[in-house]
Tab-separated table of C-alpha atoms in Angstrom:
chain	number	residue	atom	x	y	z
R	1	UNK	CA	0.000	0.000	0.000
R	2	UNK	CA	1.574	3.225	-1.083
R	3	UNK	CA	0.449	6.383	0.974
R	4	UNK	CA	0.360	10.217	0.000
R	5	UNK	CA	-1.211	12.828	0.443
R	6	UNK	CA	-3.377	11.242	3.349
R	7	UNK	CA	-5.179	8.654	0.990
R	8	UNK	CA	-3.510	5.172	0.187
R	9	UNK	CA	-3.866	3.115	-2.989
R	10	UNK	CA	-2.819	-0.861	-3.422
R	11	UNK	CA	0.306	-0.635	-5.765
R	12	UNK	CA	2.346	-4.079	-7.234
R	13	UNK	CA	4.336	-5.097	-4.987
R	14	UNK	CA	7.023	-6.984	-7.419
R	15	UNK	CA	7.260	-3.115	-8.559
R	16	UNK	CA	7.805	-1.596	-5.487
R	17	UNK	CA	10.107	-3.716	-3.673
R	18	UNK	CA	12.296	-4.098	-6.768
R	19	UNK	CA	12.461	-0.267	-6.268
R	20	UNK	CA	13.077	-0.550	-2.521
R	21	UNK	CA	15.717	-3.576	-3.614
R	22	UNK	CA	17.825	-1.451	-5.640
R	23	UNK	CA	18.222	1.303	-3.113
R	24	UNK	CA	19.711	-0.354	-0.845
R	25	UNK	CA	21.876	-1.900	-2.827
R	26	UNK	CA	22.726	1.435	-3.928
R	27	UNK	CA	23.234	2.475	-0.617
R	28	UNK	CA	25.270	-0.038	0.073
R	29	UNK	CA	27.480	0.311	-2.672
R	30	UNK	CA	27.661	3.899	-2.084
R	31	UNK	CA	28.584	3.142	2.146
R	32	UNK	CA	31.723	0.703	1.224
R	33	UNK	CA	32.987	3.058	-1.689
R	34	UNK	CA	33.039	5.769	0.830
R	35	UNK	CA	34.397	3.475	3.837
R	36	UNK	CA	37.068	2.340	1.051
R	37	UNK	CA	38.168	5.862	1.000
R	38	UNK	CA	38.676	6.565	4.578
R	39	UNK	CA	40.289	3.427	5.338
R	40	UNK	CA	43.936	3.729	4.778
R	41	UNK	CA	46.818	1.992	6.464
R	42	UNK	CA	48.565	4.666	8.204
R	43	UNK	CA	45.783	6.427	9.532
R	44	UNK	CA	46.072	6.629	13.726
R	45	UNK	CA	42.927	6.278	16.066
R	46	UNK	CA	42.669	7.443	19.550
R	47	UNK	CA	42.923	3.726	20.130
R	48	UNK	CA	46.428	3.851	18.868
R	49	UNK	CA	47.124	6.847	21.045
R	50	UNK	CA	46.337	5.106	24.156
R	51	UNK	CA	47.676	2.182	23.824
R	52	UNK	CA	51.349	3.785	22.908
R	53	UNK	CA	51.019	6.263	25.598
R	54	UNK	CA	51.870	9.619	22.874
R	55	UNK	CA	52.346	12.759	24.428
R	56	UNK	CA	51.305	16.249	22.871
R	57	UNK	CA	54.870	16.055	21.669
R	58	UNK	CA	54.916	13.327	19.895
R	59	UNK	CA	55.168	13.938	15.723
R	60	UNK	CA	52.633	11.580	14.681
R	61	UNK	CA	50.031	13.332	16.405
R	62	UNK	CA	51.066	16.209	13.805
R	63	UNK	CA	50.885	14.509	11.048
R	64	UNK	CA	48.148	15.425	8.330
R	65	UNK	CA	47.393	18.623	10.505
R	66	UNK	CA	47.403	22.041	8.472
């Protein structure tokens, strides 16, 4: 059932959720190109930080910092 404008009206379903199917698919695709891009090797998470111990002075806190 497809609703708008505060009436609703039976619709095909095999329509509609092919719709609804692709989306997310696009979505996903869309999510792990994206994720792809952040991801890289070198990058350092607070994680990191902690569990070395870095101080303020340390140079890899610098890094990639205008």
């Amino acid at each position: 059932m497809l609703r708008h404008g505060g009436r609703s009206e039976f619709v095909s379903a095999e329509e509609y959720y092919g719709k609804k199917l692709e989306r997310e698919r696009e979505a996903r695709r869309e999510y792990r190109k994206k994720r792809e891009k952040a991801t890289q090797i070198n990058e350092l998470f607070i994680l990191d930080i902690m569990r070395e111990g870095m101080k303020n002075e340390d140079l890899r806190l610098r890094c990639g910092l205008s």
